[in-house]
């Protein structure tokens, strides 16, 4: 039994050796797609509207006289155009196909910047926990809060209901950052376009974008910490060379992450989205819509080095190593700042004695 989401792909196939010689391949494909479209409308869309074809049926003789008459060709094109146009109108008007494509870009491809930034702010403490200590209901409540206070609150209610979270496979070494993933639920005819395979592709893309955003979030946080503690660093001249190196490294890491983020958001996602949008607007039938969508996803995966090729795997491995170094650097900076604060507290009694020009033997040395 073929499920509705697989009906378009698996129910009917074009058997090329059995195509009559008096029917061209182009004609056969149009007949095939027309039949699939009618079946899709009836079975998946539950639409049994009888289309009014404004074309006189071709005579049987026209099948064998196509070099002298275009009657048969015109009939095929007319029925194809009427059927596919009606199916496209159902997908656009009743099922809001283009709205869902745009929602995917805003949320799964991180285009809604204010929502993503606020979501990270709210989830930071939860996502810093070990993955097995992160719970769906806690993250869901935080995501709902992010929706209420950002521009996401103005979204169509149907889109907000479809936006969800997914916690992926948990290994002992993973954090919440590694397993949390935004998800978008589809039903009805939309599942034919946004298949389970495509959902997994979107998940891979989201995980990569989320990791880059986390690096951007981390480097900005490290820079803010360093700037906030700069006066404390200046109070300990002995570490001036080390803190200078820390500032330099933080600046270089920030520039690197910004460059990666720019490449992803503009040279990959925006270009791919623009191409996809143009192809979707020009698509005449569902087959062309599906091909445009699949091609766009594969191009994004390739340009993000997530296509599984050997070169891509090596580049992805190097990028992960750099990201791990950034996270380790952030942890080191936190320990450095804490150590500086402890050192200043330890020096304070002696600095006070120097200020007042006194020294008492009763003052016990501070244990460090």
mmCIF file of C-alpha atoms in Angstrom:
data_model
loop_
_atom_site.group_PDB
_atom_site.id
_atom_site.type_symbol
_atom_site.label_atom_id
_atom_site.label_comp_id
_atom_site.label_asym_id
_atom_site.label_seq_id
_atom_site.Cartn_x
_atom_site.Cartn_y
_atom_site.Cartn_z
ATOM 1 C CA UNK A 1 0.000 0.000 0.000
ATOM 2 C CA UNK A 2 1.500 3.295 -1.105
ATOM 3 C CA UNK A 3 1.048 6.189 1.329
ATOM 4 C CA UNK A 4 -0.345 9.486 0.116
ATOM 5 C CA UNK A 5 3.014 11.234 0.560
ATOM 6 C CA UNK A 6 4.605 8.697 -1.850
ATOM 7 C CA UNK A 7 1.746 8.547 -4.346
ATOM 8 C CA UNK A 8 3.283 11.021 -6.781
ATOM 9 C CA UNK A 9 6.663 9.269 -6.707
ATOM 10 C CA UNK A 10 5.763 5.580 -6.665
ATOM 11 C CA UNK A 11 2.224 5.061 -8.000
ATOM 12 C CA UNK A 12 2.882 5.683 -11.696
ATOM 13 C CA UNK A 13 6.047 5.427 -13.755
ATOM 14 C CA UNK A 14 6.733 6.096 -17.406
ATOM 15 C CA UNK A 15 7.797 2.874 -19.158
ATOM 16 C CA UNK A 16 9.737 4.228 -22.096
ATOM 17 C CA UNK A 17 9.956 0.971 -24.154
ATOM 18 C CA UNK A 18 6.148 0.792 -24.228
ATOM 19 C CA UNK A 19 5.558 4.306 -25.595
ATOM 20 C CA UNK A 20 3.953 4.038 -29.069
ATOM 21 C CA UNK A 21 6.135 5.238 -31.913
ATOM 22 C CA UNK A 22 3.570 7.826 -32.984
ATOM 23 C CA UNK A 23 3.804 9.575 -29.569
ATOM 24 C CA UNK A 24 6.914 11.633 -28.861
ATOM 25 C CA UNK A 25 8.728 11.538 -25.516
ATOM 26 C CA UNK A 26 7.613 15.098 -24.774
ATOM 27 C CA UNK A 27 3.973 14.169 -25.426
ATOM 28 C CA UNK A 28 4.288 11.035 -23.298
ATOM 29 C CA UNK A 29 5.670 13.033 -20.365
ATOM 30 C CA UNK A 30 2.826 15.552 -20.594
ATOM 31 C CA UNK A 31 0.229 12.752 -20.672
ATOM 32 C CA UNK A 32 1.972 11.048 -17.734
ATOM 33 C CA UNK A 33 2.117 14.226 -15.619
ATOM 34 C CA UNK A 34 -1.491 15.103 -16.495
ATOM 35 C CA UNK A 35 -2.675 11.702 -15.293
ATOM 36 C CA UNK A 36 -0.604 11.917 -12.116
ATOM 37 C CA UNK A 37 -1.957 15.407 -11.433
ATOM 38 C CA UNK A 38 -5.582 14.247 -11.754
ATOM 39 C CA UNK A 39 -4.915 11.308 -9.432
ATOM 40 C CA UNK A 40 -3.092 13.575 -6.948
ATOM 41 C CA UNK A 41 -6.014 16.001 -6.891
ATOM 42 C CA UNK A 42 -8.533 13.245 -6.215
ATOM 43 C CA UNK A 43 -6.624 11.060 -3.759
ATOM 44 C CA UNK A 44 -4.321 13.452 -1.878
ATOM 45 C CA UNK A 45 -6.100 16.807 -2.180
ATOM 46 C CA UNK A 46 -9.579 15.187 -1.936
ATOM 47 C CA UNK A 47 -10.663 17.402 -4.826
ATOM 48 C CA UNK A 48 -12.956 15.750 -7.380
ATOM 49 C CA UNK A 49 -13.735 18.883 -9.371
ATOM 50 C CA UNK A 50 -14.418 18.104 -13.021
ATOM 51 C CA UNK A 51 -12.228 20.399 -15.082
ATOM 52 C CA UNK A 52 -13.790 22.190 -18.014
ATOM 53 C CA UNK A 53 -11.405 21.709 -20.918
ATOM 54 C CA UNK A 54 -12.065 24.319 -23.579
ATOM 55 C CA UNK A 55 -10.775 22.198 -26.396
ATOM 56 C CA UNK A 56 -12.523 19.939 -28.893
ATOM 57 C CA UNK A 57 -11.286 16.329 -28.546
ATOM 58 C CA UNK A 58 -8.853 15.364 -31.255
ATOM 59 C CA UNK A 59 -9.905 12.818 -33.846
ATOM 60 C CA UNK A 60 -8.299 9.394 -33.874
ATOM 61 C CA UNK A 61 -6.862 10.100 -37.323
ATOM 62 C CA UNK A 62 -4.863 13.028 -35.895
ATOM 63 C CA UNK A 63 -2.746 10.527 -33.935
ATOM 64 C CA UNK A 64 -1.177 9.315 -37.158
ATOM 65 C CA UNK A 65 -1.147 12.607 -39.059
ATOM 66 C CA UNK A 66 0.876 14.750 -36.679
ATOM 67 C CA UNK A 67 3.249 15.894 -39.402
ATOM 68 C CA UNK A 68 0.327 17.502 -41.237
ATOM 69 C CA UNK A 69 -1.902 18.461 -38.258
ATOM 70 C CA UNK A 70 -1.257 19.754 -34.732
ATOM 71 C CA UNK A 71 -4.731 18.772 -33.523
ATOM 72 C CA UNK A 72 -3.515 15.964 -31.261
ATOM 73 C CA UNK A 73 -0.567 17.991 -29.950
ATOM 74 C CA UNK A 74 -2.818 20.968 -29.205
ATOM 75 C CA UNK A 75 -5.253 18.764 -27.289
ATOM 76 C CA UNK A 76 -2.479 17.298 -25.104
ATOM 77 C CA UNK A 77 -1.067 20.746 -24.326
ATOM 78 C CA UNK A 78 -4.509 22.162 -23.543
ATOM 79 C CA UNK A 79 -5.438 19.371 -21.120
ATOM 80 C CA UNK A 80 -1.967 19.459 -19.541
ATOM 81 C CA UNK A 81 -2.132 23.231 -19.021
ATOM 82 C CA UNK A 82 -5.650 23.175 -17.553
ATOM 83 C CA UNK A 83 -4.904 20.300 -15.169
ATOM 84 C CA UNK A 84 -1.517 21.462 -13.918
ATOM 85 C CA UNK A 85 -2.696 25.064 -13.573
ATOM 86 C CA UNK A 86 -5.619 23.927 -11.425
ATOM 87 C CA UNK A 87 -3.358 21.765 -9.237
ATOM 88 C CA UNK A 88 -0.941 24.669 -8.812
ATOM 89 C CA UNK A 89 -3.801 26.963 -7.773
ATOM 90 C CA UNK A 90 -4.931 24.401 -5.168
ATOM 91 C CA UNK A 91 -1.406 24.136 -3.729
ATOM 92 C CA UNK A 92 -0.977 27.917 -3.622
ATOM 93 C CA UNK A 93 -4.443 29.032 -2.503
ATOM 94 C CA UNK A 94 -5.759 26.193 -0.359
ATOM 95 C CA UNK A 95 -2.521 24.793 1.073
ATOM 96 C CA UNK A 96 -0.421 28.012 1.041
ATOM 97 C CA UNK A 97 2.621 26.267 -0.436
ATOM 98 C CA UNK A 98 4.699 29.419 -0.955
ATOM 99 C CA UNK A 99 3.985 30.636 2.590
ATOM 100 C CA UNK A 100 5.438 27.391 3.944
ATOM 101 C CA UNK A 101 8.534 27.705 1.766
ATOM 102 C CA UNK A 102 9.065 31.203 3.166
ATOM 103 C CA UNK A 103 8.494 29.953 6.739
ATOM 104 C CA UNK A 104 11.150 27.279 6.192
ATOM 105 C CA UNK A 105 13.614 29.985 5.165
ATOM 106 C CA UNK A 106 12.790 32.171 8.175
ATOM 107 C CA UNK A 107 13.040 29.470 10.824
ATOM 108 C CA UNK A 108 14.867 26.327 9.679
ATOM 109 C CA UNK A 109 17.355 28.402 7.657
ATOM 110 C CA UNK A 110 17.623 31.025 10.446
ATOM 111 C CA UNK A 111 16.384 33.943 8.373
ATOM 112 C CA UNK A 112 14.312 35.369 11.259
ATOM 113 C CA UNK A 113 17.293 36.950 13.028
ATOM 114 C CA UNK A 114 15.525 38.530 16.017
ATOM 115 C CA UNK A 115 13.752 35.264 16.862
ATOM 116 C CA UNK A 116 16.934 33.170 16.605
ATOM 117 C CA UNK A 117 18.970 35.623 18.724
ATOM 118 C CA UNK A 118 16.343 35.819 21.460
ATOM 119 C CA UNK A 119 15.862 32.046 21.370
ATOM 120 C CA UNK A 120 19.589 31.550 22.013
ATOM 121 C CA UNK A 121 19.517 34.059 24.871
ATOM 122 C CA UNK A 122 16.642 32.207 26.530
ATOM 123 C CA UNK A 123 17.962 28.701 25.910
ATOM 124 C CA UNK A 124 21.640 29.266 26.732
ATOM 125 C CA UNK A 125 21.512 27.920 30.292
ATOM 126 C CA UNK A 126 19.459 24.885 29.256
ATOM 127 C CA UNK A 127 21.611 24.082 26.234
ATOM 128 C CA UNK A 128 24.831 24.294 28.268
ATOM 129 C CA UNK A 129 23.638 21.238 30.215
ATOM 130 C CA UNK A 130 24.524 17.669 29.296
ATOM 131 C CA UNK A 131 22.221 16.416 26.545
ATOM 132 C CA UNK A 132 20.587 13.796 28.775
ATOM 133 C CA UNK A 133 19.555 16.560 31.198
ATOM 134 C CA UNK A 134 17.776 18.628 28.534
ATOM 135 C CA UNK A 135 14.019 18.108 28.341
ATOM 136 C CA UNK A 136 11.642 18.893 25.512
ATOM 137 C CA UNK A 137 8.972 20.647 27.609
ATOM 138 C CA UNK A 138 11.521 23.092 29.068
ATOM 139 C CA UNK A 139 12.800 24.088 25.637
ATOM 140 C CA UNK A 140 9.279 24.254 24.223
ATOM 141 C CA UNK A 141 8.205 26.775 26.861
ATOM 142 C CA UNK A 142 11.285 28.904 26.079
ATOM 143 C CA UNK A 143 10.536 28.796 22.359
ATOM 144 C CA UNK A 144 6.942 29.883 23.034
ATOM 145 C CA UNK A 145 8.310 32.814 25.041
ATOM 146 C CA UNK A 146 10.639 33.770 22.163
ATOM 147 C CA UNK A 147 7.701 33.729 19.755
ATOM 148 C CA UNK A 148 5.640 36.014 21.995
ATOM 149 C CA UNK A 149 8.258 38.793 22.220
ATOM 150 C CA UNK A 150 9.719 38.800 18.671
ATOM 151 C CA UNK A 151 8.313 39.411 15.216
ATOM 152 C CA UNK A 152 7.388 35.730 15.101
ATOM 153 C CA UNK A 153 4.258 36.669 17.068
ATOM 154 C CA UNK A 154 2.836 38.218 13.881
ATOM 155 C CA UNK A 155 3.120 34.983 11.910
ATOM 156 C CA UNK A 156 0.090 33.154 10.591
ATOM 157 C CA UNK A 157 -1.305 30.935 13.347
ATOM 158 C CA UNK A 158 -1.006 27.846 11.144
ATOM 159 C CA UNK A 159 2.743 28.443 10.685
ATOM 160 C CA UNK A 160 3.319 28.881 14.433
ATOM 161 C CA UNK A 161 1.469 25.622 15.141
ATOM 162 C CA UNK A 162 3.746 23.783 12.728
ATOM 163 C CA UNK A 163 6.955 25.176 14.247
ATOM 164 C CA UNK A 164 8.341 22.663 16.728
ATOM 165 C CA UNK A 165 11.491 21.380 18.437
ATOM 166 C CA UNK A 166 13.188 18.041 18.078
ATOM 167 C CA UNK A 167 15.788 16.467 20.364
ATOM 168 C CA UNK A 168 18.050 14.164 18.413
ATOM 169 C CA UNK A 169 20.172 11.168 19.380
ATOM 170 C CA UNK A 170 21.992 11.682 22.644
ATOM 171 C CA UNK A 171 25.549 10.485 23.321
ATOM 172 C CA UNK A 172 27.245 10.904 26.717
ATOM 173 C CA UNK A 173 29.619 13.619 25.495
ATOM 174 C CA UNK A 174 27.002 15.877 23.865
ATOM 175 C CA UNK A 175 25.501 19.084 25.211
ATOM 176 C CA UNK A 176 22.046 20.487 24.646
ATOM 177 C CA UNK A 177 23.475 22.622 21.830
ATOM 178 C CA UNK A 178 24.306 19.443 19.903
ATOM 179 C CA UNK A 179 20.885 17.779 20.090
ATOM 180 C CA UNK A 180 18.386 20.657 19.889
ATOM 181 C CA UNK A 181 16.884 21.233 16.455
ATOM 182 C CA UNK A 182 14.018 23.358 15.144
ATOM 183 C CA UNK A 183 11.420 21.339 13.258
ATOM 184 C CA UNK A 184 8.491 22.166 10.984
ATOM 185 C CA UNK A 185 5.560 19.781 10.619
ATOM 186 C CA UNK A 186 3.736 19.084 7.349
ATOM 187 C CA UNK A 187 0.551 17.270 6.487
ATOM 188 C CA UNK A 188 -1.689 16.535 3.503
ATOM 189 C CA UNK A 189 -0.341 17.361 0.019
ATOM 190 C CA UNK A 190 2.545 19.334 1.555
ATOM 191 C CA UNK A 191 4.151 16.046 2.613
ATOM 192 C CA UNK A 192 4.652 15.230 -1.065
ATOM 193 C CA UNK A 193 6.798 18.364 -1.447
ATOM 194 C CA UNK A 194 8.418 18.344 1.993
ATOM 195 C CA UNK A 195 9.144 14.630 2.224
ATOM 196 C CA UNK A 196 10.748 12.872 5.175
ATOM 197 C CA UNK A 197 14.011 12.759 3.223
ATOM 198 C CA UNK A 198 13.860 16.513 2.649
ATOM 199 C CA UNK A 199 13.045 17.076 6.325
ATOM 200 C CA UNK A 200 16.245 15.215 7.222
ATOM 201 C CA UNK A 201 18.160 17.399 4.765
ATOM 202 C CA UNK A 202 16.733 20.517 6.381
ATOM 203 C CA UNK A 203 17.755 19.127 9.761
ATOM 204 C CA UNK A 204 21.355 18.663 8.606
ATOM 205 C CA UNK A 205 21.408 22.198 7.222
ATOM 206 C CA UNK A 206 19.851 23.611 10.402
ATOM 207 C CA UNK A 207 22.368 21.813 12.626
ATOM 208 C CA UNK A 208 25.237 23.335 10.651
ATOM 209 C CA UNK A 209 23.722 26.838 10.703
ATOM 210 C CA UNK A 210 22.911 26.483 14.411
ATOM 211 C CA UNK A 211 26.520 25.521 15.134
ATOM 212 C CA UNK A 212 27.809 28.564 13.251
ATOM 213 C CA UNK A 213 25.330 30.807 15.078
ATOM 214 C CA UNK A 214 26.510 29.320 18.352
ATOM 215 C CA UNK A 215 30.100 30.204 17.424
ATOM 216 C CA UNK A 216 28.998 33.748 16.586
ATOM 217 C CA UNK A 217 27.143 33.916 19.883
ATOM 218 C CA UNK A 218 30.198 32.569 21.756
ATOM 219 C CA UNK A 219 32.764 34.887 20.149
ATOM 220 C CA UNK A 220 30.576 37.939 20.795
ATOM 221 C CA UNK A 221 30.160 36.831 24.408
ATOM 222 C CA UNK A 222 33.912 36.325 24.857
ATOM 223 C CA UNK A 223 34.676 39.769 23.424
ATOM 224 C CA UNK A 224 32.137 41.386 25.758
ATOM 225 C CA UNK A 225 33.664 39.571 28.738
ATOM 226 C CA UNK A 226 37.149 40.727 27.795
ATOM 227 C CA UNK A 227 36.055 44.337 27.355
ATOM 228 C CA UNK A 228 34.155 44.259 30.641
ATOM 229 C CA UNK A 229 37.219 42.924 32.469
ATOM 230 C CA UNK A 230 39.796 45.161 30.753
ATOM 231 C CA UNK A 231 40.122 47.489 33.773
ATOM 232 C CA UNK A 232 40.726 44.511 36.042
ATOM 233 C CA UNK A 233 43.389 43.222 33.652
ATOM 234 C CA UNK A 234 45.090 46.640 33.736
ATOM 235 C CA UNK A 235 45.338 46.357 37.535
ATOM 236 C CA UNK A 236 47.733 43.420 37.129
ATOM 237 C CA UNK A 237 50.581 44.580 34.846
ATOM 238 C CA UNK A 238 52.259 41.165 34.994
ATOM 239 C CA UNK A 239 49.622 39.657 32.702
ATOM 240 C CA UNK A 240 49.482 42.468 30.123
ATOM 241 C CA UNK A 241 51.205 40.393 27.409
ATOM 242 C CA UNK A 242 48.849 37.475 27.966
ATOM 243 C CA UNK A 243 45.700 39.607 27.930
ATOM 244 C CA UNK A 244 46.903 41.301 24.733
ATOM 245 C CA UNK A 245 47.156 37.872 23.111
ATOM 246 C CA UNK A 246 43.658 37.037 24.373
ATOM 247 C CA UNK A 247 42.204 40.195 22.834
ATOM 248 C CA UNK A 248 44.004 39.505 19.551
ATOM 249 C CA UNK A 249 42.833 35.894 19.390
ATOM 250 C CA UNK A 250 39.271 36.889 20.261
ATOM 251 C CA UNK A 251 39.278 39.475 17.483
ATOM 252 C CA UNK A 252 40.620 36.984 14.931
ATOM 253 C CA UNK A 253 38.071 34.339 15.935
ATOM 254 C CA UNK A 254 35.252 36.865 15.678
ATOM 255 C CA UNK A 255 36.336 37.901 12.177
ATOM 256 C CA UNK A 256 36.636 34.267 11.096
ATOM 257 C CA UNK A 257 33.151 33.354 12.321
ATOM 258 C CA UNK A 258 31.680 36.482 10.739
ATOM 259 C CA UNK A 259 33.282 35.538 7.409
ATOM 260 C CA UNK A 260 31.882 32.002 7.602
ATOM 261 C CA UNK A 261 28.466 33.339 8.556
ATOM 262 C CA UNK A 262 28.507 35.856 5.688
ATOM 263 C CA UNK A 263 29.409 33.123 3.198
ATOM 264 C CA UNK A 264 26.597 30.892 4.445
ATOM 265 C CA UNK A 265 23.848 33.488 4.732
ATOM 266 C CA UNK A 266 24.519 35.446 1.541
ATOM 267 C CA UNK A 267 26.580 33.405 -0.903
ATOM 268 C CA UNK A 268 24.828 30.103 -0.145
ATOM 269 C CA UNK A 269 21.359 30.586 1.316
ATOM 270 C CA UNK A 270 20.301 33.859 -0.300
ATOM 271 C CA UNK A 271 21.550 32.854 -3.750
ATOM 272 C CA UNK A 272 19.982 29.401 -3.497
ATOM 273 C CA UNK A 273 16.718 30.849 -2.208
ATOM 274 C CA UNK A 274 16.563 33.380 -5.038
ATOM 275 C CA UNK A 275 17.124 30.635 -7.627
ATOM 276 C CA UNK A 276 14.523 28.404 -5.981
ATOM 277 C CA UNK A 277 11.965 31.203 -5.835
ATOM 278 C CA UNK A 278 12.410 31.931 -9.545
ATOM 279 C CA UNK A 279 12.049 28.257 -10.458
ATOM 280 C CA UNK A 280 8.961 27.850 -8.269
ATOM 281 C CA UNK A 281 7.309 30.850 -9.896
ATOM 282 C CA UNK A 282 8.080 29.462 -13.361
ATOM 283 C CA UNK A 283 7.119 25.848 -12.544
ATOM 284 C CA UNK A 284 4.128 24.665 -14.571
ATOM 285 C CA UNK A 285 3.502 21.357 -12.825
ATOM 286 C CA UNK A 286 4.192 19.547 -9.560
ATOM 287 C CA UNK A 287 7.046 17.567 -11.099
ATOM 288 C CA UNK A 288 8.932 20.793 -11.831
ATOM 289 C CA UNK A 289 8.231 22.059 -8.291
ATOM 290 C CA UNK A 290 9.673 18.875 -6.786
ATOM 291 C CA UNK A 291 12.745 18.971 -9.040
ATOM 292 C CA UNK A 292 13.410 22.633 -8.203
ATOM 293 C CA UNK A 293 13.100 21.946 -4.466
ATOM 294 C CA UNK A 294 15.378 18.889 -4.550
ATOM 295 C CA UNK A 295 17.989 20.669 -6.678
ATOM 296 C CA UNK A 296 18.012 23.640 -4.302
ATOM 297 C CA UNK A 297 18.538 21.453 -1.233
ATOM 298 C CA UNK A 298 21.328 19.483 -2.895
ATOM 299 C CA UNK A 299 23.087 22.707 -3.941
ATOM 300 C CA UNK A 300 22.885 24.058 -0.388
ATOM 301 C CA UNK A 301 24.269 20.810 1.048
ATOM 302 C CA UNK A 302 27.109 20.847 -1.492
ATOM 303 C CA UNK A 303 28.024 24.492 -0.871
ATOM 304 C CA UNK A 304 27.973 23.916 2.889
ATOM 305 C CA UNK A 305 30.240 20.861 2.426
ATOM 306 C CA UNK A 306 27.561 18.542 3.822
ATOM 307 C CA UNK A 307 27.197 16.362 0.722
ATOM 308 C CA UNK A 308 29.354 13.515 2.052
ATOM 309 C CA UNK A 309 32.125 13.795 -0.561
ATOM 310 C CA UNK A 310 35.669 13.154 0.645
ATOM 311 C CA UNK A 311 36.795 16.766 0.167
ATOM 312 C CA UNK A 312 33.685 18.072 1.905
ATOM 313 C CA UNK A 313 34.196 15.711 4.829
ATOM 314 C CA UNK A 314 37.764 16.944 5.270
ATOM 315 C CA UNK A 315 36.683 20.606 5.197
ATOM 316 C CA UNK A 316 33.814 19.908 7.597
ATOM 317 C CA UNK A 317 36.241 18.139 9.945
ATOM 318 C CA UNK A 318 38.599 21.134 9.941
ATOM 319 C CA UNK A 319 35.708 23.496 10.593
ATOM 320 C CA UNK A 320 34.551 21.397 13.548
ATOM 321 C CA UNK A 321 38.090 21.488 14.966
ATOM 322 C CA UNK A 322 38.125 25.292 14.721
ATOM 323 C CA UNK A 323 34.719 25.487 16.395
ATOM 324 C CA UNK A 324 35.961 23.251 19.216
ATOM 325 C CA UNK A 325 38.953 25.568 19.674
ATOM 326 C CA UNK A 326 36.607 28.563 19.898
ATOM 327 C CA UNK A 327 34.555 26.848 22.605
ATOM 328 C CA UNK A 328 37.712 25.881 24.504
ATOM 329 C CA UNK A 329 38.981 29.445 24.203
ATOM 330 C CA UNK A 330 35.704 30.715 25.676
ATOM 331 C CA UNK A 331 36.130 28.375 28.664
ATOM 332 C CA UNK A 332 39.737 29.503 29.151
ATOM 333 C CA UNK A 333 38.699 33.176 29.136
ATOM 334 C CA UNK A 334 36.072 32.485 31.798
ATOM 335 C CA UNK A 335 38.691 30.807 33.995
ATOM 336 C CA UNK A 336 41.142 33.649 33.350
ATOM 337 C CA UNK A 337 38.619 36.288 34.408
ATOM 338 C CA UNK A 338 37.752 34.307 37.531
ATOM 339 C CA UNK A 339 41.449 33.942 38.392
ATOM 340 C CA UNK A 340 42.022 37.683 37.900
ATOM 341 C CA UNK A 341 39.095 38.485 40.184
ATOM 342 C CA UNK A 342 40.467 36.121 42.846
ATOM 343 C CA UNK A 343 43.929 37.664 42.501
ATOM 344 C CA UNK A 344 42.575 41.193 42.943
ATOM 345 C CA UNK A 345 40.664 40.118 46.052
ATOM 346 C CA UNK A 346 43.832 38.530 47.419
ATOM 347 C CA UNK A 347 45.883 41.687 46.744
ATOM 348 C CA UNK A 348 43.352 44.092 48.218
ATOM 349 C CA UNK A 349 44.547 43.904 51.906
ATOM 350 C CA UNK A 350 48.157 44.571 50.860
ATOM 351 C CA UNK A 351 47.155 47.437 48.586
ATOM 352 C CA UNK A 352 45.242 49.032 51.469
ATOM 353 C CA UNK A 353 48.277 48.703 53.740
ATOM 354 C CA UNK A 354 50.461 50.358 51.098
ATOM 355 C CA UNK A 355 47.940 53.161 50.704
ATOM 356 C CA UNK A 356 47.879 53.918 54.445
ATOM 357 C CA UNK A 357 51.616 53.257 54.870
ATOM 358 C CA UNK A 358 51.057 50.631 57.571
ATOM 359 C CA UNK A 359 51.937 47.033 57.988
ATOM 360 C CA UNK A 360 50.940 44.735 60.820
ATOM 361 C CA UNK A 361 52.325 41.326 61.535
ATOM 362 C CA UNK A 362 48.849 40.212 62.621
ATOM 363 C CA UNK A 363 47.572 40.239 59.034
ATOM 364 C CA UNK A 364 47.586 36.653 57.877
ATOM 365 C CA UNK A 365 48.716 36.003 54.338
ATOM 366 C CA UNK A 366 45.845 35.189 52.041
ATOM 367 C CA UNK A 367 45.861 31.624 50.815
ATOM 368 C CA UNK A 368 45.764 31.445 47.050
#
